[in-house]
Amino acid sequence: MKKVALFMDGWKRYFTYAWPLGFMQKIKEARADVNLYIFNSNGNWNRDDGYSYGEYNIYNLPELTDFDGIIISVNNIKYPEVTAELLDRIRKSGVPAISLETAFDGLHFVGIDNYDAMYDMTRHMIEEHGAKKVWYLAGPKDNYEAQERCRAFCDCMDVYGLKVEDEDVLFGDFGFNDGVTGFEELLRAHGHTCIKHEKDGPDYGGPAEVYGEITSGSFADSAPDAEASNNEEMDERRLEEREIVKKILPDVIICSNDNLAVGVCNRAEALGLSVPNDFKVTGFDNFDKAAYYTPRITTVSRIREKIGAAAAEIMLNIWAGNNPDTSSYIDYNCIFTESCGCGTDAMLNGRQYLKNYIMGVVEREEIDESTLDFTHLLSKCGDYSGLYPCVQTAYSQAECKKCVMVVDRSLVEMGGAGPTLSAAYDEDVFAVKGYPHRMQIVYRQGIADGDSDTYHSMFPLLDDEAGGNIFLFAPFHFGERQLGSAVSKMDITSWISSFGQL
C-alpha cells in the first residue's frame, strides 16, 4: 500500500474538498492501493499570530520519509517562513512531491496557466470592448497566482501599447471587502475623495466631506417633516457625485478573483453606478457568487477536482518508474458575460443553487450547534483529567467510526490532582514548534489496541488499513502551545455522492 501526505491550509475556516476528492477518484479508477493522509490547518482564520502558528505546527507532526508521495496546497499560508520550512523538509526528504496551483523549484506543479488565462481576459477587454483605460485589483502581492495574473495583465497592456500607471494597479487581499475598499482606493488614487463613512448605510457610499454623517440613506438629524426635502437634496447630491465619479472611471476594472469583482460591483451600485454601462468588471475563478450575482461576472473557470486528479496521475507515473513532465496544466475557460457587456450565454438553475445554499446553511447550523455543545463541555473541565471524557463525548456525538487522539505526555502526568489548565499553560511546559518524541494515546475509536499507549509516528498504528481511505489530522493547541493532535477516518464514499463525479 502507498501512503500520500497532503498538506493544506483552508481558506479562512473552509476545508477544501476538491483536491482530495479528485485525487481519490483517480486512484479509485486506477484501482491503486493508496491511502491519503491530510494535514490540514486553519492558520489564516484567526488574527492572533500564536493561534496561527499553533495551527501550522500540524505540518511538523509527520515524518515525511514515512510516505511514498507528498502533495501541498499552500496558497493561503500567511507566513512565508512556514511555507519555506515545509518546502525545505520536503526537498531534504527525497520523497516525490507535487504542488497544487503554486510553482516551486524541485516540486512538480499542477494547476491552470494563470498567466495565459489572465492574458486572454485582458486581450478580450482590449480587442472586443476597446478598453484603453484599465485599472487592476491584483490581490496579495506575495501570492503566486496573484503575481502571475498581474504579470500577464501588465504584459498584455504593454503589447497593445497601453500604459499602466502605478496608481492603476492595487495590491491587497482576495476578499469581498477588499473589492469594496479597493474600488474606493482606486478612485482616491485617481483624484476622487469617495470614501465609505462608518455611518453610511449599506445602500449608500457618498464622501463624508460632501454629505456629512449619513445613516441608512437619510440625514441623522433630520426632523420627520423635513425628511422629504432632505431626501431630495441628497438625491441631487448623489447625482452630482455620480457624475464626478463617472468622469474618472476607467473602461474596465480587471480583478484577480471573483470576490474582488463582486465587491467592486456592489460598491459601484451603492454609488449609483451601473456595471457594465458606466464601466466594465471582470473576475477570475468562477465562484458561485460570480455566476449568480447581478450582473453575472465575467470570469475564468476551471474544475478544481481535475487538479487533484492530475496530481494522482503524476504520482502513479512516478511510482511506475516513468518520468512525467515537471508541470501539468489543466484546461481553463474564459466565461464572457454580463459584467463585461457580453450578455448572458446560458440560463442558470437558480432553484438548484438556492437549494444547495439552504442545505449548506443547515449543515453549518448543525456544525455550530456541535461546536456550542463541545464548548459547553470544555467550560466544565476544571483540570486535564476532565478533558479526556469531554473529547470522547464530542467524538462519539460526531459519529466518527475511526479516530485517535494523542497528547503531550505532560498532560497525562498533570491529570487528576494536577494543576489547572491555565496554570499548566503559564508554566510553558508544552512545545511551541514540533511535538514530543513520544505521545500518549488518550482516546481511540475503531482502532485496535496496541501493546503500548505511547508512540511517536502514526505508523504502524494506521498501517492495518487497506488502500482507498482518507485520514484527516488536526492540531490541538492553546495559542502556539502544542497539546497534541487527532486523526479521523473520512468517508470518501459520502464525498463522491455529495459532490458528484468529475
PDB file of C-alpha atoms in Angstrom, residues 25-267:
ATOM      1  CA  GLN A  25     -11.400   9.367  -7.586  1.00  0.00           C
ATOM      2  CA  LYS A  26      -8.415   8.992  -9.923  1.00  0.00           C
ATOM      3  CA  ILE A  27      -6.821   6.472  -7.550  1.00  0.00           C
ATOM      4  CA  LYS A  28     -10.080   4.518  -7.494  1.00  0.00           C
ATOM      5  CA  GLU A  29     -10.243   4.483 -11.303  1.00  0.00           C
ATOM      6  CA  ALA A  30      -6.674   3.188 -11.444  1.00  0.00           C
ATOM      7  CA  ARG A  31      -7.510   0.541  -8.806  1.00  0.00           C
ATOM      8  CA  ALA A  32      -4.374   1.532  -6.948  1.00  0.00           C
ATOM      9  CA  ASP A  33      -3.778   0.645  -3.301  1.00  0.00           C
ATOM     10  CA  VAL A  34      -3.288   4.141  -1.833  1.00  0.00           C
ATOM     11  CA  ASN A  35      -4.237   5.928   1.377  1.00  0.00           C
ATOM     12  CA  LEU A  36      -4.330   9.723   1.665  1.00  0.00           C
ATOM     13  CA  TYR A  37      -3.308  11.423   4.911  1.00  0.00           C
ATOM     14  CA  ILE A  38      -4.390  15.077   5.139  1.00  0.00           C
ATOM     15  CA  PHE A  39      -2.628  17.501   7.468  1.00  0.00           C
ATOM     16  CA  ASN A  40      -4.973  20.477   7.474  1.00  0.00           C
ATOM     17  CA  SER A  41      -4.647  23.813   9.242  1.00  0.00           C
ATOM     18  CA  ASN A  42      -6.772  26.938   9.508  1.00  0.00           C
ATOM     19  CA  GLY A  43      -3.880  29.276  10.108  1.00  0.00           C
ATOM     20  CA  ASN A  44      -5.327  32.249   8.229  1.00  0.00           C
ATOM     21  CA  TRP A  45      -8.651  32.221  10.053  1.00  0.00           C
ATOM     22  CA  ASN A  46      -7.579  33.899  13.293  1.00  0.00           C
ATOM     23  CA  ARG A  47      -5.863  37.277  13.622  1.00  0.00           C
ATOM     24  CA  ASP A  48      -3.781  36.042  16.557  1.00  0.00           C
ATOM     25  CA  ASP A  49      -0.276  35.022  15.492  1.00  0.00           C
ATOM     26  CA  GLY A  50       0.020  32.495  18.304  1.00  0.00           C
ATOM     27  CA  TYR A  51      -3.142  30.722  17.176  1.00  0.00           C
ATOM     28  CA  SER A  52      -1.981  30.701  13.559  1.00  0.00           C
ATOM     29  CA  TYR A  53       1.409  29.213  14.373  1.00  0.00           C
ATOM     30  CA  GLY A  54      -0.362  26.681  16.576  1.00  0.00           C
ATOM     31  CA  GLU A  55      -2.397  25.588  13.565  1.00  0.00           C
ATOM     32  CA  TYR A  56       0.562  25.454  11.185  1.00  0.00           C
ATOM     33  CA  ASN A  57       2.500  23.253  13.582  1.00  0.00           C
ATOM     34  CA  ILE A  58       0.466  20.253  12.373  1.00  0.00           C
ATOM     35  CA  TYR A  59       2.803  20.266   9.370  1.00  0.00           C
ATOM     36  CA  ASN A  60       5.621  19.249  11.742  1.00  0.00           C
ATOM     37  CA  LEU A  61       3.791  16.162  13.008  1.00  0.00           C
ATOM     38  CA  PRO A  62       4.552  13.585  10.285  1.00  0.00           C
ATOM     39  CA  GLU A  63       7.903  12.046   9.472  1.00  0.00           C
ATOM     40  CA  LEU A  64       7.978  12.691   5.732  1.00  0.00           C
ATOM     41  CA  THR A  65      10.004   9.602   4.925  1.00  0.00           C
ATOM     42  CA  ASP A  66       7.042   7.509   6.131  1.00  0.00           C
ATOM     43  CA  PHE A  67       5.272   8.464   2.884  1.00  0.00           C
ATOM     44  CA  ASP A  68       5.567   7.449  -0.755  1.00  0.00           C
ATOM     45  CA  GLY A  69       4.375  10.813  -2.044  1.00  0.00           C
ATOM     46  CA  ILE A  70       3.646  14.363  -0.842  1.00  0.00           C
ATOM     47  CA  ILE A  71       1.159  16.944  -2.124  1.00  0.00           C
ATOM     48  CA  ILE A  72       0.982  20.536  -0.906  1.00  0.00           C
ATOM     49  CA  SER A  73      -1.597  23.308  -1.324  1.00  0.00           C
ATOM     50  CA  VAL A  74      -0.108  26.314   0.455  1.00  0.00           C
ATOM     51  CA  ASN A  75      -1.503  29.356  -1.369  1.00  0.00           C
ATOM     52  CA  ASN A  76      -3.275  30.597   1.740  1.00  0.00           C
ATOM     53  CA  ILE A  77      -0.459  30.315   4.293  1.00  0.00           C
ATOM     54  CA  LYS A  78       0.122  33.830   5.570  1.00  0.00           C
ATOM     55  CA  TYR A  79       3.656  33.395   6.912  1.00  0.00           C
ATOM     56  CA  PRO A  80       6.341  32.878   4.227  1.00  0.00           C
ATOM     57  CA  GLU A  81       8.663  31.190   6.730  1.00  0.00           C
ATOM     58  CA  VAL A  82       6.091  28.432   7.352  1.00  0.00           C
ATOM     59  CA  THR A  83       5.981  27.636   3.637  1.00  0.00           C
ATOM     60  CA  ALA A  84       9.776  27.848   3.356  1.00  0.00           C
ATOM     61  CA  GLU A  85      10.337  25.432   6.241  1.00  0.00           C
ATOM     62  CA  LEU A  86       7.849  22.918   4.848  1.00  0.00           C
ATOM     63  CA  LEU A  87       9.455  23.079   1.409  1.00  0.00           C
ATOM     64  CA  ASP A  88      12.921  22.616   2.914  1.00  0.00           C
ATOM     65  CA  ARG A  89      11.808  19.472   4.776  1.00  0.00           C
ATOM     66  CA  ILE A  90      10.159  18.091   1.635  1.00  0.00           C
ATOM     67  CA  ARG A  91      13.240  18.631  -0.523  1.00  0.00           C
ATOM     68  CA  LYS A  92      15.519  17.035   2.075  1.00  0.00           C
ATOM     69  CA  SER A  93      13.207  14.011   2.435  1.00  0.00           C
ATOM     70  CA  GLY A  94      13.702  12.915  -1.159  1.00  0.00           C
ATOM     71  CA  VAL A  95      10.025  11.906  -1.368  1.00  0.00           C
ATOM     72  CA  PRO A  96       8.362  12.784  -4.727  1.00  0.00           C
ATOM     73  CA  ALA A  97       6.281  15.914  -4.205  1.00  0.00           C
ATOM     74  CA  ILE A  98       3.637  17.880  -6.100  1.00  0.00           C
ATOM     75  CA  SER A  99       2.485  21.460  -5.509  1.00  0.00           C
ATOM     76  CA  LEU A 100      -1.063  22.470  -6.408  1.00  0.00           C
ATOM     77  CA  GLU A 101      -1.554  25.877  -8.077  1.00  0.00           C
ATOM     78  CA  THR A 102       1.810  27.287  -6.972  1.00  0.00           C
ATOM     79  CA  ALA A 103       5.126  26.504  -8.655  1.00  0.00           C
ATOM     80  CA  PHE A 104       8.201  25.736  -6.507  1.00  0.00           C
ATOM     81  CA  ASP A 105      11.662  24.633  -7.545  1.00  0.00           C
ATOM     82  CA  GLY A 106      12.168  20.896  -7.135  1.00  0.00           C
ATOM     83  CA  LEU A 107       8.449  20.038  -6.979  1.00  0.00           C
ATOM     84  CA  HIS A 108       6.058  19.005  -9.714  1.00  0.00           C
ATOM     85  CA  PHE A 109       3.334  21.566 -10.448  1.00  0.00           C
ATOM     86  CA  VAL A 110      -0.359  21.036 -11.210  1.00  0.00           C
ATOM     87  CA  GLY A 111      -2.819  23.848 -11.931  1.00  0.00           C
ATOM     88  CA  ILE A 112      -4.029  26.158 -14.644  1.00  0.00           C
ATOM     89  CA  ASP A 113      -1.777  28.526 -16.534  1.00  0.00           C
ATOM     90  CA  ASN A 114      -2.689  31.694 -14.634  1.00  0.00           C
ATOM     91  CA  TYR A 115      -0.597  33.815 -16.974  1.00  0.00           C
ATOM     92  CA  ASP A 116      -2.295  32.638 -20.176  1.00  0.00           C
ATOM     93  CA  ALA A 117      -5.756  32.853 -18.623  1.00  0.00           C
ATOM     94  CA  MET A 118      -5.370  36.459 -17.451  1.00  0.00           C
ATOM     95  CA  TYR A 119      -3.676  37.403 -20.715  1.00  0.00           C
ATOM     96  CA  ASP A 120      -6.712  36.065 -22.608  1.00  0.00           C
ATOM     97  CA  MET A 121      -9.044  38.008 -20.311  1.00  0.00           C
ATOM     98  CA  THR A 122      -7.126  41.279 -20.762  1.00  0.00           C
ATOM     99  CA  ARG A 123      -6.857  40.815 -24.520  1.00  0.00           C
ATOM    100  CA  HIS A 124     -10.629  40.245 -24.754  1.00  0.00           C
ATOM    101  CA  MET A 125     -11.327  43.538 -22.995  1.00  0.00           C
ATOM    102  CA  ILE A 126      -8.947  45.387 -25.327  1.00  0.00           C
ATOM    103  CA  GLU A 127      -9.890  43.767 -28.631  1.00  0.00           C
ATOM    104  CA  GLU A 128     -13.628  43.141 -28.138  1.00  0.00           C
ATOM    105  CA  HIS A 129     -14.535  46.110 -25.963  1.00  0.00           C
ATOM    106  CA  GLY A 130     -11.960  48.698 -26.993  1.00  0.00           C
ATOM    107  CA  ALA A 131     -10.642  49.170 -23.464  1.00  0.00           C
ATOM    108  CA  LYS A 132      -7.811  51.678 -23.227  1.00  0.00           C
ATOM    109  CA  LYS A 133      -8.037  52.933 -19.661  1.00  0.00           C
ATOM    110  CA  VAL A 134      -7.838  49.911 -17.346  1.00  0.00           C
ATOM    111  CA  TRP A 135      -7.470  49.564 -13.575  1.00  0.00           C
ATOM    112  CA  TYR A 136      -6.365  46.339 -11.941  1.00  0.00           C
ATOM    113  CA  LEU A 137      -7.108  44.849  -8.482  1.00  0.00           C
ATOM    114  CA  ALA A 138      -4.242  42.425  -8.046  1.00  0.00           C
ATOM    115  CA  GLY A 139      -4.795  40.526  -4.779  1.00  0.00           C
ATOM    116  CA  PRO A 140      -1.946  39.706  -2.346  1.00  0.00           C
ATOM    117  CA  LYS A 141       1.467  40.821  -3.556  1.00  0.00           C
ATOM    118  CA  ASP A 142       3.235  37.667  -2.254  1.00  0.00           C
ATOM    119  CA  ASN A 143       0.688  35.184  -3.684  1.00  0.00           C
ATOM    120  CA  TYR A 144       1.908  33.133  -6.672  1.00  0.00           C
ATOM    121  CA  GLU A 145      -1.403  33.164  -8.537  1.00  0.00           C
ATOM    122  CA  ALA A 146      -1.828  36.907  -7.970  1.00  0.00           C
ATOM    123  CA  GLN A 147       1.711  37.536  -9.228  1.00  0.00           C
ATOM    124  CA  GLU A 148       1.223  35.521 -12.416  1.00  0.00           C
ATOM    125  CA  ARG A 149      -2.111  37.153 -13.208  1.00  0.00           C
ATOM    126  CA  CYS A 150      -0.776  40.655 -12.613  1.00  0.00           C
ATOM    127  CA  ARG A 151       2.272  39.933 -14.780  1.00  0.00           C
ATOM    128  CA  ALA A 152       0.011  38.771 -17.615  1.00  0.00           C
ATOM    129  CA  PHE A 153      -2.155  41.895 -17.330  1.00  0.00           C
ATOM    130  CA  CYS A 154       0.853  44.215 -17.499  1.00  0.00           C
ATOM    131  CA  ASP A 155       2.427  42.301 -20.389  1.00  0.00           C
ATOM    132  CA  CYS A 156      -0.785  42.321 -22.423  1.00  0.00           C
ATOM    133  CA  MET A 157      -1.307  46.040 -21.878  1.00  0.00           C
ATOM    134  CA  ASP A 158       2.280  46.653 -22.982  1.00  0.00           C
ATOM    135  CA  VAL A 159       1.867  44.570 -26.161  1.00  0.00           C
ATOM    136  CA  TYR A 160      -1.117  46.708 -27.160  1.00  0.00           C
ATOM    137  CA  GLY A 161       0.748  49.932 -26.379  1.00  0.00           C
ATOM    138  CA  LEU A 162      -1.451  50.812 -23.380  1.00  0.00           C
ATOM    139  CA  LYS A 163       0.334  52.442 -20.482  1.00  0.00           C
ATOM    140  CA  VAL A 164      -0.181  51.182 -16.914  1.00  0.00           C
ATOM    141  CA  GLU A 165       0.492  53.819 -14.264  1.00  0.00           C
ATOM    142  CA  ASP A 166       1.418  52.929 -10.696  1.00  0.00           C
ATOM    143  CA  GLU A 167      -1.958  54.179  -9.438  1.00  0.00           C
ATOM    144  CA  ASP A 168      -3.775  51.860 -11.890  1.00  0.00           C
ATOM    145  CA  VAL A 169      -2.708  48.698 -10.011  1.00  0.00           C
ATOM    146  CA  LEU A 170      -3.638  47.989  -6.403  1.00  0.00           C
ATOM    147  CA  PHE A 171      -2.497  45.036  -4.304  1.00  0.00           C
ATOM    148  CA  GLY A 172      -4.449  43.891  -1.263  1.00  0.00           C
ATOM    149  CA  ASP A 173      -6.220  40.637  -0.476  1.00  0.00           C
ATOM    150  CA  PHE A 174      -8.732  38.314  -2.142  1.00  0.00           C
ATOM    151  CA  GLY A 175     -11.907  39.022  -0.104  1.00  0.00           C
ATOM    152  CA  PHE A 176     -15.199  40.728  -0.986  1.00  0.00           C
ATOM    153  CA  ASN A 177     -14.469  43.697   1.272  1.00  0.00           C
ATOM    154  CA  ASP A 178     -11.084  44.073  -0.433  1.00  0.00           C
ATOM    155  CA  GLY A 179     -13.016  44.665  -3.655  1.00  0.00           C
ATOM    156  CA  VAL A 180     -15.187  47.281  -1.962  1.00  0.00           C
ATOM    157  CA  THR A 181     -12.297  49.167  -0.385  1.00  0.00           C
ATOM    158  CA  GLY A 182     -10.082  48.537  -3.396  1.00  0.00           C
ATOM    159  CA  PHE A 183     -12.532  50.330  -5.676  1.00  0.00           C
ATOM    160  CA  GLU A 184     -12.609  53.271  -3.260  1.00  0.00           C
ATOM    161  CA  GLU A 185      -8.802  53.384  -3.069  1.00  0.00           C
ATOM    162  CA  LEU A 186      -8.507  53.324  -6.859  1.00  0.00           C
ATOM    163  CA  LEU A 187     -10.932  56.238  -7.063  1.00  0.00           C
ATOM    164  CA  ARG A 188      -8.925  58.169  -4.477  1.00  0.00           C
ATOM    165  CA  ALA A 189      -5.666  57.347  -6.280  1.00  0.00           C
ATOM    166  CA  HIS A 190      -7.130  58.947  -9.403  1.00  0.00           C
ATOM    167  CA  GLY A 191      -8.155  62.168  -7.669  1.00  0.00           C
ATOM    168  CA  HIS A 192     -11.541  61.461  -6.077  1.00  0.00           C
ATOM    169  CA  THR A 193     -12.350  61.597  -2.368  1.00  0.00           C
ATOM    170  CA  CYS A 194     -15.067  58.948  -2.389  1.00  0.00           C
ATOM    171  CA  ILE A 195     -14.762  57.100   0.900  1.00  0.00           C
ATOM    172  CA  LYS A 196     -17.166  54.981   2.893  1.00  0.00           C
ATOM    173  CA  HIS A 197     -18.185  56.791   6.047  1.00  0.00           C
ATOM    174  CA  GLU A 198     -18.520  54.451   9.012  1.00  0.00           C
ATOM    175  CA  LYS A 199     -22.131  55.560   9.460  1.00  0.00           C
ATOM    176  CA  ASP A 200     -23.146  55.102   5.835  1.00  0.00           C
ATOM    177  CA  GLY A 201     -25.980  52.700   5.196  1.00  0.00           C
ATOM    178  CA  PRO A 202     -25.438  49.569   3.094  1.00  0.00           C
ATOM    179  CA  ASP A 203     -27.026  51.197   0.016  1.00  0.00           C
ATOM    180  CA  TYR A 204     -25.058  54.418   0.049  1.00  0.00           C
ATOM    181  CA  GLY A 205     -21.424  55.433  -0.014  1.00  0.00           C
ATOM    182  CA  GLY A 206     -21.043  59.163  -0.600  1.00  0.00           C
ATOM    183  CA  PRO A 207     -17.969  61.020   0.672  1.00  0.00           C
ATOM    184  CA  ALA A 208     -18.241  62.324   4.225  1.00  0.00           C
ATOM    185  CA  GLU A 209     -16.896  65.734   3.312  1.00  0.00           C
ATOM    186  CA  VAL A 210     -19.775  66.207   0.860  1.00  0.00           C
ATOM    187  CA  TYR A 211     -22.672  64.759   2.816  1.00  0.00           C
ATOM    188  CA  GLY A 212     -21.650  64.745   6.443  1.00  0.00           C
ATOM    189  CA  GLU A 213     -22.705  61.872   8.650  1.00  0.00           C
ATOM    190  CA  ILE A 214     -25.407  59.834   6.916  1.00  0.00           C
ATOM    191  CA  THR A 215     -27.288  56.891   8.328  1.00  0.00           C
ATOM    192  CA  SER A 216     -29.274  54.473   6.167  1.00  0.00           C
ATOM    193  CA  GLY A 217     -29.698  56.954   3.340  1.00  0.00           C
ATOM    194  CA  SER A 218     -31.030  59.935   5.340  1.00  0.00           C
ATOM    195  CA  PHE A 219     -29.512  62.711   7.436  1.00  0.00           C
ATOM    196  CA  ALA A 220     -29.125  61.571  11.021  1.00  0.00           C
ATOM    197  CA  ASP A 221     -30.521  64.816  12.485  1.00  0.00           C
ATOM    198  CA  SER A 222     -33.432  65.180  10.048  1.00  0.00           C
ATOM    199  CA  ALA A 223     -36.818  66.030  11.546  1.00  0.00           C
ATOM    200  CA  PRO A 224     -39.813  63.992  10.250  1.00  0.00           C
ATOM    201  CA  ASP A 225     -41.364  66.939   8.422  1.00  0.00           C
ATOM    202  CA  ALA A 226     -38.075  67.708   6.699  1.00  0.00           C
ATOM    203  CA  GLU A 227     -37.410  64.163   5.558  1.00  0.00           C
ATOM    204  CA  ALA A 228     -38.785  64.606   2.029  1.00  0.00           C
ATOM    205  CA  SER A 229     -36.781  67.759   1.298  1.00  0.00           C
ATOM    206  CA  ASN A 230     -33.643  66.242   2.771  1.00  0.00           C
ATOM    207  CA  ASN A 231     -34.044  63.156   0.609  1.00  0.00           C
ATOM    208  CA  GLU A 232     -34.490  65.314  -2.465  1.00  0.00           C
ATOM    209  CA  GLU A 233     -31.367  67.267  -1.593  1.00  0.00           C
ATOM    210  CA  MET A 234     -29.452  64.044  -1.007  1.00  0.00           C
ATOM    211  CA  ASP A 235     -30.637  62.614  -4.331  1.00  0.00           C
ATOM    212  CA  GLU A 236     -29.391  65.719  -6.117  1.00  0.00           C
ATOM    213  CA  ARG A 237     -26.029  65.443  -4.400  1.00  0.00           C
ATOM    214  CA  ARG A 238     -25.839  61.776  -5.289  1.00  0.00           C
ATOM    215  CA  LEU A 239     -26.418  62.618  -8.929  1.00  0.00           C
ATOM    216  CA  GLU A 240     -23.707  65.276  -8.779  1.00  0.00           C
ATOM    217  CA  GLU A 241     -21.344  62.851  -7.065  1.00  0.00           C
ATOM    218  CA  ARG A 242     -22.055  60.116  -9.610  1.00  0.00           C
ATOM    219  CA  GLU A 243     -21.251  62.464 -12.486  1.00  0.00           C
ATOM    220  CA  ILE A 244     -17.947  63.399 -10.843  1.00  0.00           C
ATOM    221  CA  VAL A 245     -17.049  59.741 -10.366  1.00  0.00           C
ATOM    222  CA  LYS A 246     -18.027  58.841 -13.933  1.00  0.00           C
ATOM    223  CA  LYS A 247     -15.528  61.348 -15.331  1.00  0.00           C
ATOM    224  CA  ILE A 248     -12.574  59.474 -13.813  1.00  0.00           C
ATOM    225  CA  LEU A 249     -13.798  55.900 -14.213  1.00  0.00           C
ATOM    226  CA  PRO A 250     -11.762  53.532 -16.382  1.00  0.00           C
ATOM    227  CA  ASP A 251     -13.194  51.486 -19.231  1.00  0.00           C
ATOM    228  CA  VAL A 252     -12.784  48.350 -17.139  1.00  0.00           C
ATOM    229  CA  ILE A 253     -11.570  47.171 -13.741  1.00  0.00           C
ATOM    230  CA  ILE A 254      -9.935  43.758 -14.079  1.00  0.00           C
ATOM    231  CA  CYS A 255      -9.896  41.797 -10.820  1.00  0.00           C
ATOM    232  CA  SER A 256      -7.675  38.874  -9.950  1.00  0.00           C
ATOM    233  CA  ASN A 257     -10.585  36.915  -8.450  1.00  0.00           C
ATOM    234  CA  ASP A 258     -14.383  36.908  -8.264  1.00  0.00           C
ATOM    235  CA  ASN A 259     -14.622  38.095  -4.652  1.00  0.00           C
ATOM    236  CA  LEU A 260     -12.920  41.325  -5.645  1.00  0.00           C
ATOM    237  CA  ALA A 261     -15.100  41.708  -8.735  1.00  0.00           C
ATOM    238  CA  VAL A 262     -18.334  41.298  -6.768  1.00  0.00           C
ATOM    239  CA  GLY A 263     -17.064  43.776  -4.170  1.00  0.00           C
ATOM    240  CA  VAL A 264     -16.372  46.348  -6.902  1.00  0.00           C
ATOM    241  CA  CYS A 265     -19.821  45.863  -8.446  1.00  0.00           C
ATOM    242  CA  ASN A 266     -21.507  46.103  -5.060  1.00  0.00           C
ATOM    243  CA  ARG A 267     -19.750  49.368  -4.201  1.00  0.00           C
TER     244      ARG A 267
END
